[in-house]
Amino acid sequence: MDASLLNPARVDTGALLEGRVAVISGAGRPRGIGKATARLFLEYGARVALLDVDAGEARSAAADLGETFGAGRALGLGCNVADAASCAAAIEAVLAWAGTLDILVNNAGVTQKRQLAEVTMQDYDTVTDVVLRGTLLLSQAALPAMRARRGGSIVNISSLSAQQGGGIFGGAHYCAAKAGVLGLTRAMARELGSDGIRVNAVAPGLILTDFSRSGRSDEDKHASGRDWPLPRAGHAAEIAGACLFLASDLSSYVTGTTIDVNGGAHMR
């Protein structure tokens, strides 16, 4: 922990992630949570590796951010998080590039709109392999580097759908996979705390991203939230803000928790 946190008035919030190296999966989409989080981390001083199953999108996203923050601060890599060898290769490439790893954001995901009786085993595997298996495998790949430096922060992206059994998008198998992420987060936090590694989750509600596009306009999505306490859909940057808090030393005594970012659509 940064000693300056003993006196919060001395924390330089403009450099929250100065000198840190972050890996973010599912970061290739232009309007996605992953790229928005990468942008915010870069703004606060980090170097960021953007991973995506589409290597071209990952490189394009990194190049785009590099134009603003400097080409040497963003790296785009292809990575299939459902494959252990691919995860290991991506982390190895990050370490060769940056020499260390401080932050991991497990954001890669896939969803399908299915009724319960329509979910096939192929559907189930497609979703859970990326959402749940991928969170485990990429975390396992990152773990040795974090343990070597006796610290780190892992942020797992879950969903409001996990907490209320759907209602946003995705079928029962998507809800189950995202609920599994919450349980995995708590188990990881309990096990890894002694290594100085904090593990938390963020559960987004309805967010205006590429991921949740379903032929509906942004205006229609905002209309879906008209009865929520904050009556609109959210923005990817608002999820990024929660990730920034959990990645930084401002949350140095926070682990095993879930931050809901849903405009009040669901309250616990």
Short mmCIF file of N, CA and C in Angstrom, two decimals, residues 104-242:
data_model
loop_
_atom_site.label_atom_id
_atom_site.label_comp_id
_atom_site.label_asym_id
_atom_site.label_seq_id
_atom_site.Cartn_x
_atom_site.Cartn_y
_atom_site.Cartn_z
N LEU A 104 -5.37 -6.69 -13.37
CA LEU A 104 -6.06 -7.50 -14.39
C LEU A 104 -7.54 -7.20 -14.33
N VAL A 105 -8.12 -6.87 -15.46
CA VAL A 105 -9.57 -6.70 -15.56
C VAL A 105 -10.11 -7.78 -16.49
N ASN A 106 -10.85 -8.73 -15.92
CA ASN A 106 -11.46 -9.81 -16.69
C ASN A 106 -12.80 -9.33 -17.23
N ASN A 107 -12.76 -8.84 -18.46
CA ASN A 107 -13.94 -8.23 -19.06
C ASN A 107 -14.51 -9.01 -20.24
N ALA A 108 -13.74 -9.95 -20.80
CA ALA A 108 -14.20 -10.67 -21.99
C ALA A 108 -15.53 -11.37 -21.72
N GLY A 109 -16.42 -11.29 -22.68
CA GLY A 109 -17.73 -11.91 -22.48
C GLY A 109 -18.44 -12.17 -23.80
N VAL A 110 -19.44 -13.01 -23.73
CA VAL A 110 -20.30 -13.29 -24.87
C VAL A 110 -21.68 -13.62 -24.33
N THR A 111 -22.71 -13.26 -25.05
CA THR A 111 -24.06 -13.52 -24.58
C THR A 111 -24.91 -14.08 -25.72
N GLN A 112 -25.99 -14.73 -25.35
CA GLN A 112 -26.96 -15.24 -26.32
C GLN A 112 -28.35 -15.05 -25.73
N LYS A 113 -29.29 -14.66 -26.57
CA LYS A 113 -30.67 -14.54 -26.13
C LYS A 113 -31.37 -15.86 -26.40
N ARG A 114 -31.61 -16.62 -25.34
CA ARG A 114 -32.24 -17.93 -25.45
C ARG A 114 -33.25 -18.11 -24.33
N GLN A 115 -34.35 -18.77 -24.64
CA GLN A 115 -35.25 -19.24 -23.60
C GLN A 115 -34.62 -20.49 -22.97
N LEU A 116 -34.99 -20.80 -21.74
CA LEU A 116 -34.37 -21.89 -21.01
C LEU A 116 -34.38 -23.19 -21.80
N ALA A 117 -35.53 -23.55 -22.36
CA ALA A 117 -35.65 -24.82 -23.08
C ALA A 117 -34.87 -24.84 -24.38
N GLU A 118 -34.43 -23.66 -24.84
CA GLU A 118 -33.72 -23.57 -26.11
C GLU A 118 -32.21 -23.69 -25.95
N VAL A 119 -31.69 -23.60 -24.73
CA VAL A 119 -30.26 -23.60 -24.50
C VAL A 119 -29.68 -24.99 -24.76
N THR A 120 -28.82 -25.09 -25.76
CA THR A 120 -28.15 -26.35 -26.06
C THR A 120 -26.84 -26.42 -25.28
N MET A 121 -26.24 -27.59 -25.24
CA MET A 121 -24.95 -27.72 -24.58
C MET A 121 -23.87 -26.91 -25.30
N GLN A 122 -24.00 -26.78 -26.61
CA GLN A 122 -23.07 -25.94 -27.35
C GLN A 122 -23.24 -24.47 -26.94
N ASP A 123 -24.49 -24.03 -26.81
CA ASP A 123 -24.75 -22.67 -26.33
C ASP A 123 -24.14 -22.46 -24.94
N TYR A 124 -24.40 -23.42 -24.07
CA TYR A 124 -23.91 -23.34 -22.69
C TYR A 124 -22.38 -23.23 -22.67
N ASP A 125 -21.72 -24.09 -23.45
CA ASP A 125 -20.25 -24.06 -23.49
C ASP A 125 -19.73 -22.76 -24.09
N THR A 126 -20.39 -22.27 -25.13
CA THR A 126 -19.95 -21.03 -25.78
C THR A 126 -19.90 -19.88 -24.79
N VAL A 127 -20.94 -19.77 -23.98
CA VAL A 127 -21.02 -18.65 -23.03
C VAL A 127 -20.14 -18.89 -21.81
N THR A 128 -20.26 -20.05 -21.18
CA THR A 128 -19.51 -20.28 -19.94
C THR A 128 -18.01 -20.39 -20.19
N ASP A 129 -17.60 -20.87 -21.37
CA ASP A 129 -16.18 -20.97 -21.66
C ASP A 129 -15.51 -19.61 -21.64
N VAL A 130 -16.18 -18.60 -22.16
CA VAL A 130 -15.60 -17.26 -22.18
C VAL A 130 -15.80 -16.54 -20.85
N VAL A 131 -17.03 -16.54 -20.36
CA VAL A 131 -17.37 -15.73 -19.18
C VAL A 131 -16.75 -16.28 -17.91
N LEU A 132 -16.90 -17.56 -17.66
CA LEU A 132 -16.46 -18.14 -16.39
C LEU A 132 -15.10 -18.81 -16.50
N ARG A 133 -14.96 -19.75 -17.46
CA ARG A 133 -13.66 -20.38 -17.65
C ARG A 133 -12.60 -19.34 -17.99
N GLY A 134 -12.96 -18.37 -18.84
CA GLY A 134 -12.00 -17.36 -19.24
C GLY A 134 -11.52 -16.51 -18.08
N THR A 135 -12.41 -16.19 -17.16
CA THR A 135 -12.02 -15.43 -15.97
C THR A 135 -11.03 -16.22 -15.13
N LEU A 136 -11.28 -17.50 -14.98
CA LEU A 136 -10.37 -18.36 -14.22
C LEU A 136 -9.02 -18.49 -14.91
N LEU A 137 -9.03 -18.80 -16.21
CA LEU A 137 -7.78 -19.09 -16.91
C LEU A 137 -6.87 -17.87 -17.01
N LEU A 138 -7.43 -16.70 -17.31
CA LEU A 138 -6.58 -15.52 -17.43
C LEU A 138 -6.05 -15.11 -16.05
N SER A 139 -6.86 -15.29 -15.02
CA SER A 139 -6.40 -15.01 -13.65
C SER A 139 -5.27 -15.95 -13.27
N GLN A 140 -5.41 -17.23 -13.61
CA GLN A 140 -4.34 -18.19 -13.32
C GLN A 140 -3.05 -17.81 -14.04
N ALA A 141 -3.17 -17.35 -15.28
CA ALA A 141 -1.98 -16.97 -16.04
C ALA A 141 -1.29 -15.75 -15.43
N ALA A 142 -2.08 -14.82 -14.88
CA ALA A 142 -1.52 -13.59 -14.31
C ALA A 142 -0.98 -13.79 -12.90
N LEU A 143 -1.41 -14.84 -12.25
CA LEU A 143 -1.11 -15.02 -10.83
C LEU A 143 0.37 -15.07 -10.50
N PRO A 144 1.21 -15.81 -11.22
CA PRO A 144 2.63 -15.86 -10.84
C PRO A 144 3.30 -14.49 -10.82
N ALA A 145 2.98 -13.64 -11.78
CA ALA A 145 3.59 -12.31 -11.83
C ALA A 145 3.13 -11.46 -10.65
N MET A 146 1.86 -11.57 -10.29
CA MET A 146 1.37 -10.80 -9.14
C MET A 146 1.94 -11.33 -7.83
N ARG A 147 2.03 -12.65 -7.71
CA ARG A 147 2.60 -13.23 -6.50
C ARG A 147 4.08 -12.85 -6.37
N ALA A 148 4.78 -12.77 -7.48
CA ALA A 148 6.20 -12.43 -7.45
C ALA A 148 6.42 -11.02 -6.89
N ARG A 149 5.49 -10.12 -7.15
CA ARG A 149 5.64 -8.76 -6.64
C ARG A 149 4.85 -8.54 -5.34
N ARG A 150 4.22 -9.62 -4.84
CA ARG A 150 3.48 -9.58 -3.58
C ARG A 150 2.37 -8.53 -3.59
N GLY A 151 1.65 -8.46 -4.69
CA GLY A 151 0.54 -7.53 -4.74
C GLY A 151 -0.09 -7.48 -6.11
N GLY A 152 -1.30 -6.93 -6.14
CA GLY A 152 -2.01 -6.77 -7.40
C GLY A 152 -3.50 -6.59 -7.15
N SER A 153 -4.20 -6.23 -8.20
CA SER A 153 -5.64 -6.08 -8.13
C SER A 153 -6.28 -6.75 -9.34
N ILE A 154 -7.26 -7.61 -9.07
CA ILE A 154 -8.01 -8.27 -10.13
C ILE A 154 -9.45 -7.80 -10.04
N VAL A 155 -9.98 -7.35 -11.17
CA VAL A 155 -11.36 -6.89 -11.24
C VAL A 155 -12.10 -7.77 -12.24
N ASN A 156 -13.14 -8.43 -11.78
CA ASN A 156 -13.94 -9.31 -12.64
C ASN A 156 -15.26 -8.63 -12.99
N ILE A 157 -15.59 -8.62 -14.27
CA ILE A 157 -16.83 -7.99 -14.69
C ILE A 157 -17.95 -9.03 -14.71
N SER A 158 -18.94 -8.84 -13.85
CA SER A 158 -20.12 -9.70 -13.80
C SER A 158 -21.27 -8.97 -14.50
N SER A 159 -22.47 -9.03 -13.94
CA SER A 159 -23.62 -8.40 -14.60
C SER A 159 -24.79 -8.32 -13.63
N LEU A 160 -25.62 -7.32 -13.83
CA LEU A 160 -26.91 -7.26 -13.15
C LEU A 160 -27.72 -8.52 -13.40
N SER A 161 -27.56 -9.11 -14.57
CA SER A 161 -28.30 -10.33 -14.90
C SER A 161 -28.01 -11.45 -13.92
N ALA A 162 -26.79 -11.47 -13.36
CA ALA A 162 -26.43 -12.50 -12.38
C ALA A 162 -27.20 -12.33 -11.08
N GLN A 163 -27.57 -11.10 -10.77
CA GLN A 163 -28.18 -10.80 -9.49
C GLN A 163 -29.70 -10.91 -9.50
N GLN A 164 -30.29 -10.72 -10.68
CA GLN A 164 -31.75 -10.77 -10.72
C GLN A 164 -32.28 -11.78 -11.73
N GLY A 165 -31.40 -12.68 -12.21
CA GLY A 165 -31.87 -13.74 -13.10
C GLY A 165 -32.28 -13.26 -14.47
N GLY A 166 -31.54 -12.29 -15.02
CA GLY A 166 -31.84 -11.78 -16.35
C GLY A 166 -32.48 -10.41 -16.30
N GLY A 167 -33.26 -10.11 -17.31
CA GLY A 167 -33.95 -8.83 -17.37
C GLY A 167 -33.19 -7.75 -18.10
N ILE A 168 -31.94 -8.01 -18.45
CA ILE A 168 -31.15 -7.05 -19.22
C ILE A 168 -30.94 -7.62 -20.61
N PHE A 169 -30.16 -8.67 -20.70
CA PHE A 169 -30.02 -9.44 -21.93
C PHE A 169 -29.36 -10.75 -21.57
N GLY A 170 -29.45 -11.72 -22.48
CA GLY A 170 -28.82 -13.01 -22.24
C GLY A 170 -29.78 -14.00 -21.63
N GLY A 171 -29.54 -15.27 -21.93
CA GLY A 171 -30.38 -16.34 -21.42
C GLY A 171 -29.93 -16.82 -20.05
N ALA A 172 -30.57 -17.91 -19.60
CA ALA A 172 -30.28 -18.45 -18.27
C ALA A 172 -28.82 -18.86 -18.15
N HIS A 173 -28.23 -19.36 -19.23
CA HIS A 173 -26.84 -19.79 -19.17
C HIS A 173 -25.90 -18.60 -18.99
N TYR A 174 -26.25 -17.45 -19.57
CA TYR A 174 -25.46 -16.24 -19.36
C TYR A 174 -25.57 -15.78 -17.90
N CYS A 175 -26.79 -15.80 -17.37
CA CYS A 175 -26.99 -15.42 -15.96
C CYS A 175 -26.18 -16.32 -15.04
N ALA A 176 -26.20 -17.63 -15.32
CA ALA A 176 -25.48 -18.59 -14.49
C ALA A 176 -23.97 -18.35 -14.55
N ALA A 177 -23.46 -18.09 -15.75
CA ALA A 177 -22.02 -17.85 -15.90
C ALA A 177 -21.60 -16.59 -15.15
N LYS A 178 -22.38 -15.53 -15.28
CA LYS A 178 -22.04 -14.28 -14.59
C LYS A 178 -22.20 -14.41 -13.08
N ALA A 179 -23.15 -15.22 -12.63
CA ALA A 179 -23.27 -15.49 -11.19
C ALA A 179 -22.07 -16.28 -10.71
N GLY A 180 -21.59 -17.20 -11.55
CA GLY A 180 -20.38 -17.94 -11.21
C GLY A 180 -19.18 -17.03 -11.03
N VAL A 181 -19.11 -15.97 -11.81
CA VAL A 181 -18.02 -15.00 -11.68
C VAL A 181 -18.04 -14.37 -10.29
N LEU A 182 -19.22 -14.11 -9.75
CA LEU A 182 -19.31 -13.51 -8.41
C LEU A 182 -18.79 -14.48 -7.35
N GLY A 183 -19.15 -15.75 -7.46
CA GLY A 183 -18.65 -16.73 -6.51
C GLY A 183 -17.15 -16.92 -6.65
N LEU A 184 -16.67 -16.97 -7.88
CA LEU A 184 -15.24 -17.10 -8.12
C LEU A 184 -14.48 -15.91 -7.56
N THR A 185 -15.05 -14.72 -7.70
CA THR A 185 -14.42 -13.52 -7.16
C THR A 185 -14.20 -13.63 -5.66
N ARG A 186 -15.22 -14.06 -4.95
CA ARG A 186 -15.10 -14.18 -3.49
C ARG A 186 -14.09 -15.26 -3.10
N ALA A 187 -14.11 -16.38 -3.81
CA ALA A 187 -13.15 -17.46 -3.52
C ALA A 187 -11.72 -16.99 -3.78
N MET A 188 -11.51 -16.29 -4.88
CA MET A 188 -10.18 -15.77 -5.20
C MET A 188 -9.73 -14.76 -4.14
N ALA A 189 -10.63 -13.89 -3.73
CA ALA A 189 -10.28 -12.88 -2.73
C ALA A 189 -9.85 -13.54 -1.42
N ARG A 190 -10.57 -14.57 -1.01
CA ARG A 190 -10.25 -15.27 0.24
C ARG A 190 -8.88 -15.95 0.16
N GLU A 191 -8.59 -16.56 -1.00
CA GLU A 191 -7.34 -17.31 -1.14
C GLU A 191 -6.13 -16.41 -1.37
N LEU A 192 -6.30 -15.32 -2.09
CA LEU A 192 -5.15 -14.54 -2.54
C LEU A 192 -4.81 -13.35 -1.66
N GLY A 193 -5.63 -13.08 -0.67
CA GLY A 193 -5.36 -11.94 0.20
C GLY A 193 -4.00 -12.01 0.87
N SER A 194 -3.58 -13.21 1.25
CA SER A 194 -2.29 -13.35 1.92
C SER A 194 -1.12 -13.07 0.98
N ASP A 195 -1.37 -13.06 -0.31
CA ASP A 195 -0.35 -12.69 -1.30
C ASP A 195 -0.39 -11.20 -1.62
N GLY A 196 -1.26 -10.46 -0.94
CA GLY A 196 -1.39 -9.03 -1.21
C GLY A 196 -2.20 -8.72 -2.46
N ILE A 197 -2.93 -9.72 -2.95
CA ILE A 197 -3.72 -9.55 -4.17
C ILE A 197 -5.19 -9.38 -3.81
N ARG A 198 -5.76 -8.26 -4.22
CA ARG A 198 -7.18 -8.00 -3.98
C ARG A 198 -7.99 -8.42 -5.20
N VAL A 199 -9.17 -8.98 -4.97
CA VAL A 199 -10.03 -9.43 -6.06
C VAL A 199 -11.45 -8.93 -5.80
N ASN A 200 -12.00 -8.20 -6.74
CA ASN A 200 -13.34 -7.64 -6.61
C ASN A 200 -14.08 -7.77 -7.94
N ALA A 201 -15.36 -7.47 -7.90
CA ALA A 201 -16.19 -7.56 -9.11
C ALA A 201 -16.96 -6.26 -9.31
N VAL A 202 -17.32 -6.03 -10.56
CA VAL A 202 -18.23 -4.95 -10.93
C VAL A 202 -19.40 -5.58 -11.66
N ALA A 203 -20.62 -5.20 -11.29
CA ALA A 203 -21.83 -5.74 -11.93
C ALA A 203 -22.55 -4.62 -12.67
N PRO A 204 -22.30 -4.48 -13.95
CA PRO A 204 -22.97 -3.42 -14.73
C PRO A 204 -24.44 -3.75 -14.97
N GLY A 205 -25.24 -2.70 -15.08
CA GLY A 205 -26.62 -2.85 -15.53
C GLY A 205 -26.67 -2.67 -17.04
N LEU A 206 -27.70 -2.01 -17.53
CA LEU A 206 -27.84 -1.78 -18.96
C LEU A 206 -26.91 -0.65 -19.39
N ILE A 207 -25.90 -0.99 -20.17
CA ILE A 207 -24.86 -0.05 -20.57
C ILE A 207 -24.86 0.09 -22.09
N LEU A 208 -24.63 1.29 -22.56
CA LEU A 208 -24.60 1.55 -24.00
C LEU A 208 -23.25 1.13 -24.56
N THR A 209 -23.16 -0.12 -24.98
CA THR A 209 -21.92 -0.67 -25.52
C THR A 209 -22.21 -1.45 -26.78
N ASP A 210 -21.14 -1.83 -27.46
CA ASP A 210 -21.26 -2.72 -28.61
C ASP A 210 -21.84 -4.07 -28.17
N PHE A 211 -21.48 -4.50 -26.98
CA PHE A 211 -21.88 -5.81 -26.48
C PHE A 211 -23.39 -5.95 -26.37
N SER A 212 -24.05 -4.88 -25.95
CA SER A 212 -25.49 -4.96 -25.71
C SER A 212 -26.32 -4.46 -26.87
N ARG A 213 -25.70 -4.24 -28.03
CA ARG A 213 -26.49 -3.81 -29.19
C ARG A 213 -27.38 -4.95 -29.65
N SER A 214 -28.65 -4.65 -29.86
CA SER A 214 -29.60 -5.70 -30.29
C SER A 214 -30.56 -5.13 -31.32
N GLY A 215 -30.10 -4.16 -32.10
CA GLY A 215 -30.97 -3.54 -33.08
C GLY A 215 -31.77 -2.39 -32.50
N ARG A 216 -31.65 -2.16 -31.18
CA ARG A 216 -32.35 -1.06 -30.53
C ARG A 216 -31.46 0.17 -30.50
N SER A 217 -32.07 1.31 -30.60
CA SER A 217 -31.30 2.55 -30.54
C SER A 217 -30.93 2.86 -29.10
N ASP A 218 -29.95 3.76 -28.94
CA ASP A 218 -29.59 4.19 -27.59
C ASP A 218 -30.79 4.83 -26.90
N GLU A 219 -31.60 5.55 -27.67
CA GLU A 219 -32.79 6.19 -27.10
C GLU A 219 -33.75 5.15 -26.52
N ASP A 220 -33.92 4.04 -27.23
CA ASP A 220 -34.78 2.98 -26.74
C ASP A 220 -34.23 2.38 -25.45
N LYS A 221 -32.92 2.25 -25.38
CA LYS A 221 -32.31 1.70 -24.18
C LYS A 221 -32.47 2.65 -23.00
N HIS A 222 -32.30 3.95 -23.26
CA HIS A 222 -32.55 4.93 -22.20
C HIS A 222 -34.00 4.83 -21.73
N ALA A 223 -34.92 4.63 -22.66
CA ALA A 223 -36.34 4.53 -22.30
C ALA A 223 -36.60 3.32 -21.41
N SER A 224 -35.80 2.26 -21.57
CA SER A 224 -35.97 1.07 -20.73
C SER A 224 -35.72 1.38 -19.27
N GLY A 225 -34.92 2.41 -19.02
CA GLY A 225 -34.59 2.76 -17.65
C GLY A 225 -35.39 3.91 -17.09
N ARG A 226 -36.46 4.27 -17.73
CA ARG A 226 -37.18 5.49 -17.31
C ARG A 226 -37.76 5.39 -15.90
N ASP A 227 -37.96 4.17 -15.38
CA ASP A 227 -38.52 4.03 -14.04
C ASP A 227 -37.46 3.75 -12.98
N TRP A 228 -36.18 3.73 -13.38
CA TRP A 228 -35.11 3.51 -12.41
C TRP A 228 -34.82 4.82 -11.66
N PRO A 229 -34.20 4.75 -10.48
CA PRO A 229 -33.87 5.97 -9.76
C PRO A 229 -33.03 6.94 -10.59
N LEU A 230 -32.06 6.42 -11.34
CA LEU A 230 -31.34 7.22 -12.32
C LEU A 230 -31.88 6.79 -13.68
N PRO A 231 -32.84 7.53 -14.23
CA PRO A 231 -33.67 7.03 -15.33
C PRO A 231 -33.03 7.06 -16.72
N ARG A 232 -32.03 6.24 -16.91
CA ARG A 232 -31.35 6.15 -18.20
C ARG A 232 -30.47 4.91 -18.20
N ALA A 233 -29.99 4.55 -19.38
CA ALA A 233 -28.95 3.52 -19.48
C ALA A 233 -27.60 4.15 -19.12
N GLY A 234 -26.65 3.31 -18.75
CA GLY A 234 -25.33 3.79 -18.37
C GLY A 234 -24.37 3.86 -19.54
N HIS A 235 -23.20 4.41 -19.29
CA HIS A 235 -22.15 4.53 -20.29
C HIS A 235 -20.95 3.70 -19.88
N ALA A 236 -20.20 3.24 -20.86
CA ALA A 236 -19.04 2.40 -20.58
C ALA A 236 -18.06 3.09 -19.64
N ALA A 237 -17.91 4.39 -19.78
CA ALA A 237 -16.98 5.14 -18.93
C ALA A 237 -17.39 5.08 -17.46
N GLU A 238 -18.68 4.87 -17.20
CA GLU A 238 -19.13 4.79 -15.81
C GLU A 238 -18.76 3.45 -15.18
N ILE A 239 -18.65 2.41 -15.98
CA ILE A 239 -18.12 1.15 -15.48
C ILE A 239 -16.62 1.27 -15.28
N ALA A 240 -15.97 1.95 -16.21
CA ALA A 240 -14.52 2.17 -16.10
C ALA A 240 -14.17 2.87 -14.79
N GLY A 241 -15.02 3.81 -14.36
CA GLY A 241 -14.75 4.52 -13.11
C GLY A 241 -14.72 3.59 -11.92
N ALA A 242 -15.64 2.63 -11.88
CA ALA A 242 -15.64 1.66 -10.79
C ALA A 242 -14.39 0.79 -10.85
#
